[in-house]
mmCIF file of C-alpha atoms and ligand atoms in Angstrom:
data_model
loop_
_atom_site.group_PDB
_atom_site.id
_atom_site.type_symbol
_atom_site.label_atom_id
_atom_site.label_comp_id
_atom_site.label_asym_id
_atom_site.label_seq_id
_atom_site.Cartn_x
_atom_site.Cartn_y
_atom_site.Cartn_z
ATOM 1 C CA MET A 6 15.148 38.044 7.736
ATOM 2 C CA GLN A 7 15.013 34.708 9.465
ATOM 3 C CA THR A 8 13.850 36.138 12.774
ATOM 4 C CA LEU A 9 10.635 37.097 10.595
ATOM 5 C CA ASP A 10 10.053 33.698 9.202
ATOM 6 C CA LYS A 11 10.229 32.531 13.006
ATOM 7 C CA ASP A 12 7.674 35.272 13.877
ATOM 8 C CA GLU A 13 5.524 33.644 11.155
ATOM 9 C CA ALA A 14 5.918 30.164 12.111
ATOM 10 C CA VAL A 15 4.518 31.638 15.646
ATOM 11 C CA GLU A 16 1.744 32.797 14.145
ATOM 12 C CA GLN A 17 0.586 30.210 11.966
ATOM 13 C CA ALA A 18 0.996 27.803 15.318
ATOM 14 C CA THR A 19 -1.434 30.581 17.073
ATOM 15 C CA PHE A 20 -3.700 30.274 14.074
ATOM 16 C CA ASP A 21 -3.929 26.886 12.897
ATOM 17 C CA GLN A 22 -4.534 26.399 17.399
ATOM 18 C CA ARG A 23 -7.464 28.818 17.083
ATOM 19 C CA ILE A 24 -9.264 27.173 14.277
ATOM 20 C CA SER A 25 -8.947 23.688 16.060
ATOM 21 C CA ASP A 26 -10.184 25.128 18.977
ATOM 22 C CA GLU A 27 -13.294 26.487 16.734
ATOM 23 C CA GLN A 28 -12.200 30.298 17.596
ATOM 24 C CA LYS A 29 -12.956 32.970 15.745
ATOM 25 C CA ILE A 30 -10.422 34.963 13.737
ATOM 26 C CA GLU A 31 -11.399 38.628 14.065
ATOM 27 C CA PRO A 32 -9.764 41.569 11.565
ATOM 28 C CA THR A 33 -7.147 42.847 13.303
ATOM 29 C CA ASP A 34 -5.828 38.704 13.795
ATOM 30 C CA TRP A 35 -2.894 37.711 12.217
ATOM 31 C CA MET A 36 -4.475 35.311 9.037
ATOM 32 C CA PRO A 37 -2.992 33.286 6.058
ATOM 33 C CA ASP A 38 -2.355 35.138 3.004
ATOM 34 C CA ASP A 39 -4.075 32.355 1.436
ATOM 35 C CA TYR A 40 -6.849 32.054 3.857
ATOM 36 C CA ARG A 41 -7.746 35.763 3.735
ATOM 37 C CA LYS A 42 -7.644 35.554 -0.085
ATOM 38 C CA ASN A 43 -10.031 32.744 -0.087
ATOM 39 C CA LEU A 44 -12.549 34.780 2.634
ATOM 40 C CA ILE A 45 -12.359 37.679 -0.105
ATOM 41 C CA ARG A 46 -13.249 35.529 -3.063
ATOM 42 C CA GLN A 47 -16.531 33.297 -1.195
ATOM 43 C CA MET A 48 -17.757 36.724 0.698
ATOM 44 C CA SER A 49 -17.409 39.145 -2.295
ATOM 45 C CA GLN A 50 -18.866 36.547 -4.199
ATOM 46 C CA HIS A 51 -21.583 35.522 -1.721
ATOM 47 C CA ALA A 52 -22.674 39.844 -1.441
ATOM 48 C CA HIS A 53 -22.290 39.861 -5.311
ATOM 49 C CA SER A 54 -25.262 37.250 -5.437
ATOM 50 C CA GLU A 55 -27.251 39.087 -2.681
ATOM 51 C CA VAL A 56 -27.193 42.057 -4.671
ATOM 52 C CA ILE A 57 -27.660 40.571 -8.128
ATOM 53 C CA GLY A 58 -30.634 38.167 -7.028
ATOM 54 C CA MET A 59 -32.022 41.414 -6.490
ATOM 55 C CA GLN A 60 -32.927 41.441 -10.296
ATOM 56 C CA PRO A 61 -34.573 38.612 -10.813
ATOM 57 C CA GLU A 62 -37.522 39.132 -8.455
ATOM 58 C CA GLY A 63 -37.709 43.066 -9.057
ATOM 59 C CA ASN A 64 -38.885 42.252 -12.199
ATOM 60 C CA TRP A 65 -42.182 41.427 -10.832
ATOM 61 C CA ILE A 66 -42.633 44.313 -7.945
ATOM 62 C CA THR A 67 -44.757 46.405 -10.079
ATOM 63 C CA ARG A 68 -46.581 43.239 -11.558
ATOM 64 C CA ALA A 69 -47.389 41.189 -7.719
ATOM 65 C CA PRO A 70 -51.525 40.537 -8.037
ATOM 66 C CA THR A 71 -51.907 42.282 -5.041
ATOM 67 C CA LEU A 72 -50.733 45.244 -2.727
ATOM 68 C CA ARG A 73 -49.915 43.046 -0.437
ATOM 69 C CA ARG A 74 -48.142 40.592 -2.680
ATOM 70 C CA LYS A 75 -46.400 43.715 -3.862
ATOM 71 C CA ALA A 76 -45.436 45.087 -0.185
ATOM 72 C CA VAL A 77 -44.204 41.956 0.821
ATOM 73 C CA LEU A 78 -41.987 41.844 -2.333
ATOM 74 C CA LEU A 79 -40.600 45.249 -2.122
ATOM 75 C CA SER A 80 -39.253 44.550 1.798
ATOM 76 C CA LYS A 81 -38.165 40.811 0.355
ATOM 77 C CA VAL A 82 -35.770 42.892 -2.128
ATOM 78 C CA GLN A 83 -35.143 45.330 0.341
ATOM 79 C CA ASP A 84 -33.394 42.771 2.562
ATOM 80 C CA GLU A 85 -31.242 41.365 -0.174
ATOM 81 C CA ALA A 86 -29.941 44.751 -0.417
ATOM 82 C CA GLY A 87 -29.311 45.117 3.529
ATOM 83 C CA HIS A 88 -27.807 41.552 3.075
ATOM 84 C CA GLY A 89 -25.164 42.628 0.287
ATOM 85 C CA LEU A 90 -24.541 45.388 2.353
ATOM 86 C CA TYR A 91 -23.495 43.466 5.416
ATOM 87 C CA LEU A 92 -21.575 40.915 3.559
ATOM 88 C CA TYR A 93 -19.649 43.797 1.228
ATOM 89 C CA SER A 94 -18.778 45.767 4.891
ATOM 90 C CA ALA A 95 -17.544 42.175 6.083
ATOM 91 C CA THR A 96 -15.538 41.576 3.345
ATOM 92 C CA GLU A 97 -13.977 45.003 3.575
ATOM 93 C CA SER A 98 -12.497 44.078 7.077
ATOM 94 C CA LEU A 99 -10.209 42.236 5.082
ATOM 95 C CA GLY A 100 -8.446 44.707 2.921
ATOM 96 C CA ILE A 101 -10.060 45.125 -0.239
ATOM 97 C CA THR A 102 -12.588 47.988 -0.876
ATOM 98 C CA ARG A 103 -15.664 48.099 -2.326
ATOM 99 C CA SER A 104 -15.385 49.465 -5.641
ATOM 100 C CA GLN A 105 -12.495 47.017 -6.196
ATOM 101 C CA MET A 106 -15.121 44.169 -5.738
ATOM 102 C CA ILE A 107 -17.630 46.065 -7.618
ATOM 103 C CA ASP A 108 -15.092 46.702 -10.711
ATOM 104 C CA ALA A 109 -14.123 42.220 -10.511
ATOM 105 C CA LEU A 110 -17.881 41.846 -10.303
ATOM 106 C CA GLN A 111 -18.274 44.011 -13.240
ATOM 107 C CA SER A 112 -15.755 42.562 -15.279
ATOM 108 C CA GLY A 113 -16.504 39.195 -14.437
ATOM 109 C CA LYS A 114 -13.096 38.272 -12.473
ATOM 110 C CA ALA A 115 -15.756 37.447 -9.207
ATOM 111 C CA LYS A 116 -18.545 35.384 -10.047
ATOM 112 C CA TYR A 117 -22.212 35.672 -8.243
ATOM 113 C CA ALA A 118 -24.507 32.569 -7.545
ATOM 114 C CA SER A 119 -25.688 30.773 -10.825
ATOM 115 C CA ILE A 120 -29.059 30.845 -10.416
ATOM 116 C CA PHE A 121 -29.632 34.548 -10.986
ATOM 117 C CA ASN A 122 -29.027 33.775 -14.582
ATOM 118 C CA TYR A 123 -32.366 31.821 -15.032
ATOM 119 C CA PRO A 124 -35.416 34.921 -16.062
ATOM 120 C CA THR A 125 -38.925 34.982 -13.651
ATOM 121 C CA LEU A 126 -41.366 33.917 -16.432
ATOM 122 C CA THR A 127 -44.452 34.249 -13.967
ATOM 123 C CA TRP A 128 -45.710 35.294 -10.865
ATOM 124 C CA ALA A 129 -45.240 31.925 -9.663
ATOM 125 C CA ASP A 130 -41.396 32.071 -10.357
ATOM 126 C CA ILE A 131 -41.649 34.556 -7.481
ATOM 127 C CA GLY A 132 -43.106 32.139 -5.220
ATOM 128 C CA ALA A 133 -40.540 29.061 -6.490
ATOM 129 C CA ILE A 134 -37.677 31.432 -5.926
ATOM 130 C CA GLY A 135 -38.645 32.511 -2.222
ATOM 131 C CA TRP A 136 -39.201 28.362 -1.211
ATOM 132 C CA LEU A 137 -36.396 26.953 -3.471
ATOM 133 C CA VAL A 138 -33.603 29.417 -3.857
ATOM 134 C CA ASP A 139 -33.725 31.098 -0.326
ATOM 135 C CA GLY A 140 -34.401 27.401 1.086
ATOM 136 C CA ALA A 141 -31.169 26.448 -0.939
ATOM 137 C CA ALA A 142 -29.355 29.321 -0.054
ATOM 138 C CA ILE A 143 -30.298 29.001 4.626
ATOM 139 C CA VAL A 144 -29.182 25.371 4.004
ATOM 140 C CA ASN A 145 -25.899 26.671 3.415
ATOM 141 C CA GLN A 146 -25.609 29.784 5.380
ATOM 142 C CA ILE A 147 -26.669 27.703 8.965
ATOM 143 C CA THR A 148 -24.115 26.632 8.532
ATOM 144 C CA LEU A 149 -21.895 29.569 7.436
ATOM 145 C CA GLN A 150 -22.997 30.519 10.951
ATOM 146 C CA ARG A 151 -20.467 28.639 12.389
ATOM 147 C CA THR A 152 -17.498 29.438 9.889
ATOM 148 C CA SER A 153 -14.003 30.660 11.359
ATOM 149 C CA TYR A 154 -13.884 34.508 10.205
ATOM 150 C CA GLY A 155 -16.118 36.440 13.228
ATOM 151 C CA PRO A 156 -17.383 39.562 10.684
ATOM 152 C CA TYR A 157 -19.228 36.680 8.350
ATOM 153 C CA ALA A 158 -20.251 34.039 10.928
ATOM 154 C CA ARG A 159 -22.056 37.067 12.558
ATOM 155 C CA ALA A 160 -23.371 38.268 9.363
ATOM 156 C CA MET A 161 -24.753 35.256 8.500
ATOM 157 C CA VAL A 162 -26.936 35.213 11.945
ATOM 158 C CA ARG A 163 -28.854 37.667 10.849
ATOM 159 C CA ILE A 164 -29.219 36.861 7.020
ATOM 160 C CA CYS A 165 -30.382 33.424 8.130
ATOM 161 C CA LYS A 166 -33.233 34.880 10.160
ATOM 162 C CA GLU A 167 -34.415 37.028 7.404
ATOM 163 C CA GLU A 168 -33.893 33.852 4.425
ATOM 164 C CA SER A 169 -36.160 32.027 6.775
ATOM 165 C CA PHE A 170 -38.885 34.550 6.412
ATOM 166 C CA HIS A 171 -38.321 34.564 2.916
ATOM 167 C CA GLN A 172 -38.248 30.737 2.482
ATOM 168 C CA ARG A 173 -41.446 30.548 4.248
ATOM 169 C CA GLN A 174 -43.426 33.636 1.444
ATOM 170 C CA GLY A 175 -42.364 31.903 -0.922
ATOM 171 C CA TYR A 176 -43.635 28.732 0.166
ATOM 172 C CA GLU A 177 -47.262 30.139 0.716
ATOM 173 C CA ILE A 178 -47.260 31.842 -2.716
ATOM 174 C CA MET A 179 -46.690 28.412 -4.129
ATOM 175 C CA THR A 180 -49.501 27.074 -1.521
ATOM 176 C CA VAL A 181 -52.279 29.223 -2.793
ATOM 177 C CA LEU A 182 -51.334 28.587 -6.127
ATOM 178 C CA ALA A 183 -51.083 24.963 -5.826
ATOM 179 C CA HIS A 184 -54.232 24.454 -4.425
ATOM 180 C CA GLY A 185 -55.717 27.322 -6.249
ATOM 181 C CA THR A 186 -57.259 27.046 -10.123
ATOM 182 C CA GLN A 187 -56.116 24.602 -12.824
ATOM 183 C CA VAL A 188 -54.302 27.276 -14.667
ATOM 184 C CA GLN A 189 -52.434 28.134 -11.541
ATOM 185 C CA LYS A 190 -51.427 24.482 -10.188
ATOM 186 C CA GLN A 191 -49.888 24.493 -13.697
ATOM 187 C CA MET A 192 -47.842 28.003 -12.725
ATOM 188 C CA ALA A 193 -46.812 26.388 -9.911
ATOM 189 C CA GLN A 194 -45.844 23.091 -11.248
ATOM 190 C CA ASP A 195 -43.814 24.837 -13.908
ATOM 191 C CA ALA A 196 -41.990 27.059 -11.946
ATOM 192 C CA MET A 197 -40.549 24.664 -9.650
ATOM 193 C CA ASN A 198 -39.602 22.419 -12.502
ATOM 194 C CA ARG A 199 -37.725 25.320 -14.098
ATOM 195 C CA ASN A 200 -36.135 25.945 -10.783
ATOM 196 C CA TRP A 201 -35.464 22.729 -9.265
ATOM 197 C CA TRP A 202 -32.170 21.995 -11.484
ATOM 198 C CA PRO A 203 -30.720 25.831 -11.078
ATOM 199 C CA SER A 204 -31.562 25.621 -7.068
ATOM 200 C CA LEU A 205 -29.296 22.305 -6.522
ATOM 201 C CA MET A 206 -26.379 23.914 -8.665
ATOM 202 C CA MET A 207 -26.199 26.856 -6.137
ATOM 203 C CA PHE A 208 -24.238 24.015 -3.855
ATOM 204 C CA GLY A 209 -21.535 23.999 -6.645
ATOM 205 C CA PRO A 210 -19.579 21.033 -8.210
ATOM 206 C CA HIS A 211 -19.603 17.317 -6.455
ATOM 207 C CA ASP A 212 -17.314 17.735 -3.924
ATOM 208 C CA SER A 213 -14.382 15.455 -6.382
ATOM 209 C CA GLU A 214 -14.639 18.768 -9.043
ATOM 210 C CA SER A 215 -14.684 21.285 -6.305
ATOM 211 C CA ALA A 216 -11.287 23.267 -6.373
ATOM 212 C CA HIS A 217 -11.648 25.000 -2.868
ATOM 213 C CA SER A 218 -13.278 22.877 -0.344
ATOM 214 C CA SER A 219 -10.484 21.005 0.896
ATOM 215 C CA ARG A 220 -8.570 23.855 1.805
ATOM 216 C CA SER A 221 -11.988 25.994 2.746
ATOM 217 C CA MET A 222 -12.797 23.002 5.667
ATOM 218 C CA GLY A 223 -9.305 22.616 6.555
ATOM 219 C CA TRP A 224 -9.490 26.669 7.474
ATOM 220 C CA LYS A 225 -13.398 25.884 8.562
ATOM 221 C CA ILE A 226 -14.727 28.423 6.330
ATOM 222 C CA LYS A 227 -17.251 25.773 4.574
ATOM 223 C CA ARG A 228 -18.474 23.514 7.270
ATOM 224 C CA MET A 229 -20.421 21.491 5.388
ATOM 225 C CA SER A 230 -19.101 20.072 1.642
ATOM 226 C CA ASN A 231 -21.304 20.707 -1.527
ATOM 227 C CA ASP A 232 -22.818 17.180 -1.654
ATOM 228 C CA ASP A 233 -23.317 17.080 1.890
ATOM 229 C CA LEU A 234 -25.576 20.032 1.542
ATOM 230 C CA ARG A 235 -27.197 19.717 -1.793
ATOM 231 C CA GLN A 236 -28.529 16.197 -0.301
ATOM 232 C CA LYS A 237 -29.774 17.932 2.962
ATOM 233 C CA PHE A 238 -31.468 20.580 0.751
ATOM 234 C CA ILE A 239 -33.119 17.523 -1.886
ATOM 235 C CA ASP A 240 -34.190 15.909 1.949
ATOM 236 C CA GLN A 241 -36.228 18.724 3.003
ATOM 237 C CA THR A 242 -37.797 20.004 0.187
ATOM 238 C CA VAL A 243 -39.027 16.565 -1.100
ATOM 239 C CA PRO A 244 -41.647 16.110 1.642
ATOM 240 C CA GLN A 245 -42.708 20.098 0.964
ATOM 241 C CA ILE A 246 -43.284 18.991 -3.183
ATOM 242 C CA GLU A 247 -45.379 16.267 -1.170
ATOM 243 C CA ALA A 248 -47.614 18.616 0.767
ATOM 244 C CA LEU A 249 -47.824 20.703 -2.119
ATOM 245 C CA GLY A 250 -49.388 17.914 -3.971
ATOM 246 C CA LEU A 251 -46.754 18.370 -7.014
ATOM 247 C CA ASP A 252 -45.102 16.734 -9.600
ATOM 248 C CA MET A 253 -41.760 15.568 -8.391
ATOM 249 C CA PRO A 254 -39.765 17.955 -10.745
ATOM 250 C CA ASP A 255 -36.762 14.599 -11.585
ATOM 251 C CA PRO A 256 -38.509 11.109 -12.581
ATOM 252 C CA LEU A 257 -35.390 9.868 -10.485
ATOM 253 C CA ILE A 258 -36.201 11.277 -6.811
ATOM 254 C CA LYS A 259 -36.857 7.785 -4.823
ATOM 255 C CA TRP A 260 -36.112 7.230 -0.594
ATOM 256 C CA ASN A 261 -33.349 4.786 -0.112
ATOM 257 C CA GLU A 262 -33.933 3.288 2.815
ATOM 258 C CA GLU A 263 -30.363 2.099 3.352
ATOM 259 C CA ARG A 264 -28.892 5.294 2.755
ATOM 260 C CA GLY A 265 -31.529 7.337 4.559
ATOM 261 C CA HIS A 266 -31.867 10.013 1.694
ATOM 262 C CA TYR A 267 -33.670 10.546 -0.830
ATOM 263 C CA ASP A 268 -31.863 9.380 -4.696
ATOM 264 C CA SER A 269 -31.769 11.808 -7.619
ATOM 265 C CA GLY A 270 -30.662 12.353 -10.781
ATOM 266 C CA GLU A 271 -27.732 13.729 -12.109
ATOM 267 C CA ILE A 272 -26.948 17.718 -12.826
ATOM 268 C CA ASN A 273 -26.775 18.984 -16.667
ATOM 269 C CA TRP A 274 -23.232 19.878 -15.364
ATOM 270 C CA GLU A 275 -22.244 21.357 -18.805
ATOM 271 C CA GLU A 276 -24.992 23.865 -18.352
ATOM 272 C CA PHE A 277 -23.485 24.502 -15.063
ATOM 273 C CA TYR A 278 -20.311 25.369 -15.834
ATOM 274 C CA GLN A 279 -21.689 27.841 -18.908
ATOM 275 C CA VAL A 280 -23.743 29.652 -17.026
ATOM 276 C CA ILE A 281 -20.932 30.109 -14.063
ATOM 277 C CA ASN A 282 -18.855 30.922 -17.034
ATOM 278 C CA GLY A 283 -21.096 34.120 -18.272
ATOM 279 C CA ALA A 284 -22.836 32.559 -21.049
ATOM 280 C CA GLY A 285 -26.475 31.860 -19.134
ATOM 281 C CA PRO A 286 -29.842 32.865 -20.527
ATOM 282 C CA CYS A 287 -29.841 36.340 -18.600
ATOM 283 C CA ASN A 288 -25.654 37.171 -17.551
ATOM 284 C CA TYR A 289 -25.336 39.655 -20.172
ATOM 285 C CA GLN A 290 -28.539 41.540 -19.023
ATOM 286 C CA ARG A 291 -27.547 41.073 -15.564
ATOM 287 C CA ILE A 292 -24.214 42.847 -15.797
ATOM 288 C CA LYS A 293 -25.753 45.229 -18.090
ATOM 289 C CA HIS A 294 -28.126 46.132 -15.949
ATOM 290 C CA HIS A 295 -25.831 46.289 -12.489
ATOM 291 C CA LYS A 296 -23.309 48.670 -14.651
ATOM 292 C CA ALA A 297 -26.331 51.124 -15.674
ATOM 293 C CA ALA A 298 -27.423 51.219 -11.838
ATOM 294 C CA HIS A 299 -24.083 51.886 -10.565
ATOM 295 C CA SER A 300 -23.470 54.308 -12.923
ATOM 296 C CA GLU A 301 -26.936 56.405 -12.085
ATOM 297 C CA GLY A 302 -25.550 55.871 -8.649
ATOM 298 C CA GLU A 303 -22.491 58.218 -9.322
ATOM 299 C CA TRP A 304 -24.013 61.510 -7.915
ATOM 300 C CA VAL A 305 -25.090 59.898 -4.879
ATOM 301 C CA ARG A 306 -21.076 58.571 -3.862
ATOM 302 C CA GLU A 307 -19.636 62.218 -5.780
ATOM 303 C CA ALA A 308 -22.011 64.106 -3.212
ATOM 304 C CA VAL A 309 -20.362 61.272 -0.161
ATOM 305 C CA ARG A 310 -16.955 62.546 -1.223
ATOM 306 C CA SER A 311 -18.021 66.421 -2.003
ATOM 307 C CA TYR A 312 -19.535 66.464 1.661
ATOM 308 C CA ARG A 313 -16.767 64.058 3.458
ATOM 309 C CA GLN A 314 -13.871 67.084 1.744
ATOM 310 C CA LYS A 315 -15.799 69.898 2.885
ATOM 311 C CA GLN A 316 -15.675 68.060 6.422
ATOM 312 C CA GLN A 317 -11.841 67.549 6.518
ATOM 313 C CA ASP A 318 -11.539 71.256 5.339
ATOM 314 C CA LYS A 319 -13.618 72.355 8.337
ATOM 315 C CA LYS A 320 -11.648 70.290 10.587
ATOM 316 C CA THR A 321 -8.462 71.676 9.354
ATOM 317 C CA GLU A 322 -9.308 75.255 9.103
ATOM 318 C CA ASN A 323 -10.427 75.075 13.135
ATOM 319 C CA ALA A 324 -7.190 73.604 14.187
ATOM 320 C CA ALA A 325 -4.551 76.525 12.267
HETATM 321 N N1 FAQ B 415 -22.664 29.601 -8.964
HETATM 322 O O1 FAQ B 415 -14.729 25.521 -5.490
HETATM 323 P P1 FAQ B 415 -15.990 25.239 -5.756
HETATM 324 C C1 FAQ B 415 -29.142 34.230 -1.738
HETATM 325 C C2 FAQ B 415 -17.839 28.726 -8.588
HETATM 326 S S1 FAQ B 415 -27.475 33.304 -1.541
HETATM 327 C C3 FAQ B 415 -21.808 30.527 -9.328
HETATM 328 O O2 FAQ B 415 -16.975 24.207 -5.038
HETATM 329 P P2 FAQ B 415 -16.805 27.296 -3.568
HETATM 330 C C4 FAQ B 415 -29.525 35.105 -0.954
HETATM 331 C C5 FAQ B 415 -17.279 28.724 -7.567
HETATM 332 O O3 FAQ B 415 -17.161 29.775 -7.052
HETATM 333 C C6 FAQ B 415 -26.585 32.468 -3.051
HETATM 334 N N2 FAQ B 415 -20.489 29.860 -9.259
HETATM 335 O O4 FAQ B 415 -16.301 26.546 -5.081
HETATM 336 C C7 FAQ B 415 -31.012 35.214 -2.382
HETATM 337 C C8 FAQ B 415 -15.583 28.628 -7.809
HETATM 338 O O5 FAQ B 415 -15.365 29.379 -8.920
HETATM 339 P P3 FAQ B 415 -13.816 30.787 -8.440
HETATM 340 C C9 FAQ B 415 -25.415 32.192 -2.607
HETATM 341 C C10 FAQ B 415 -20.338 28.555 -8.571
HETATM 342 O O6 FAQ B 415 -16.625 28.441 -3.210
HETATM 343 C C11 FAQ B 415 -31.964 34.203 -2.400
HETATM 344 C C12 FAQ B 415 -15.919 27.156 -8.782
HETATM 345 O O7 FAQ B 415 -17.094 27.191 -9.110
HETATM 346 N N3 FAQ B 415 -24.354 32.107 -1.710
HETATM 347 O O8 FAQ B 415 -28.955 33.090 -3.085
HETATM 348 C C13 FAQ B 415 -21.300 28.257 -8.171
HETATM 349 O O9 FAQ B 415 -15.969 25.929 -2.392
HETATM 350 C C14 FAQ B 415 -32.966 34.948 -2.955
HETATM 351 C C15 FAQ B 415 -15.557 26.025 -8.174
HETATM 352 O O10 FAQ B 415 -16.445 25.684 -7.046
HETATM 353 C C16 FAQ B 415 -23.487 32.033 -1.624
HETATM 354 O O11 FAQ B 415 -22.198 32.407 -1.697
HETATM 355 C C17 FAQ B 415 -22.858 28.787 -8.467
HETATM 356 N N4 FAQ B 415 -23.935 28.048 -8.002
HETATM 357 O O12 FAQ B 415 -18.253 26.626 -3.105
HETATM 358 C C18 FAQ B 415 -30.461 36.333 -2.507
HETATM 359 C C19 FAQ B 415 -22.760 31.234 -0.258
HETATM 360 N N5 FAQ B 415 -20.641 26.778 -7.598
HETATM 361 O O13 FAQ B 415 -14.300 31.142 -7.175
HETATM 362 C C20 FAQ B 415 -31.454 37.194 -3.302
HETATM 363 C C21 FAQ B 415 -21.719 31.144 0.220
HETATM 364 C C22 FAQ B 415 -19.549 27.153 -7.466
HETATM 365 O O14 FAQ B 415 -12.616 29.387 -8.263
HETATM 366 C C23 FAQ B 415 -32.620 36.401 -3.967
HETATM 367 N N6 FAQ B 415 -20.559 30.680 -0.956
HETATM 368 N N7 FAQ B 415 -18.870 28.188 -7.941
HETATM 369 O O15 FAQ B 415 -14.286 31.294 -9.875
HETATM 370 C C24 FAQ B 415 -20.634 29.107 -0.461
HETATM 371 O O16 FAQ B 415 -21.095 28.249 0.145
HETATM 372 C C25 FAQ B 415 -19.375 28.045 -1.708
HETATM 373 O O17 FAQ B 415 -18.955 29.510 -2.282
HETATM 374 C C26 FAQ B 415 -20.225 27.965 -2.736
HETATM 375 C C27 FAQ B 415 -19.398 27.307 -3.927
HETATM 376 C C28 FAQ B 415 -21.108 26.627 -2.484
HETATM 377 C C29 FAQ B 415 -21.080 28.580 -3.662
#
């Protein structure tokens, strides 16, 4: 027993040194149980966000205004499915199965990004999502390319490349609408106003209220705090709002010379906690749809299992 403790202490010291030296932790490396659990929590929630995030945009595929817009939106939504798949696979390398993760999502044990519990009321929401939601996701994910767990960091490199294309296509939709007719400009303004606060909520609670931040930062799973990331997003987005010629979604947005950042108003945290705890405008609908799609896909999983069994039986037969 004592030897085991000693071994573990050596493993822990090696792990700590690797984290401090900016080396990546790989699936076969020893890692503390809490590090593994925290990664499973964050990565699986990230994967769920990508997959649930397909729903609000999927709502407009059949109603996109032109063939070009439809083709682009279809590809974007497929990209999000791909991101979900890389992230589920990367999470599986930590010793959890995909079906355990899906169970956690469907039973409400695992969360997904709050933003996807809001409706997409007009075509302009598709522009606002690409611009603001993908924009906020990139600000966070660029830092996650330096996260300490190798498979997660590598997944982020590719995901960031695709998200930056998504962000540009969203901004292009907003540019066209903001420079279009009065009604189109109003649609752009309204979609931005509605998506602004939920986009800021994507970065999570204030640092002082963030349950996981200090440990995640210590392990270098997170590389920047929730509030610093949110500020970075605000600072980069305000000039884009000005360039679009839209009114600010928050009257308190103002450049602060002393801080070198934009000041802004306070998020409605009551709304945030309601949404992450299951009582947002579309939470019920999102999970209901996920369950239906998952159960309709059961025949595919069944076919894969039968095929695998057949291959296995053949191998055993040939070996006999
Ligand atoms: N929504 O202690 P913290 C995308 C939860 S990808 C829901 O600060 P942490 C692409 C948090 O989980 C968007 N829950 O947590 C796309 C925890 O609850 P728990 C997703 C939230 O982990 C674009 C509790 O509150 N990106 O959008 C939220 O240190 C367009 C306490 O919070 C990622 O997941 C929230 N906004 O920091 C797809 C990035 N905020 O688990 C389609 C990776 C907090 O104890 C279309 N994740 N919570 O039950 C992260 O960077 C972190 O997990 C944070 C939260 C920053 C989200």
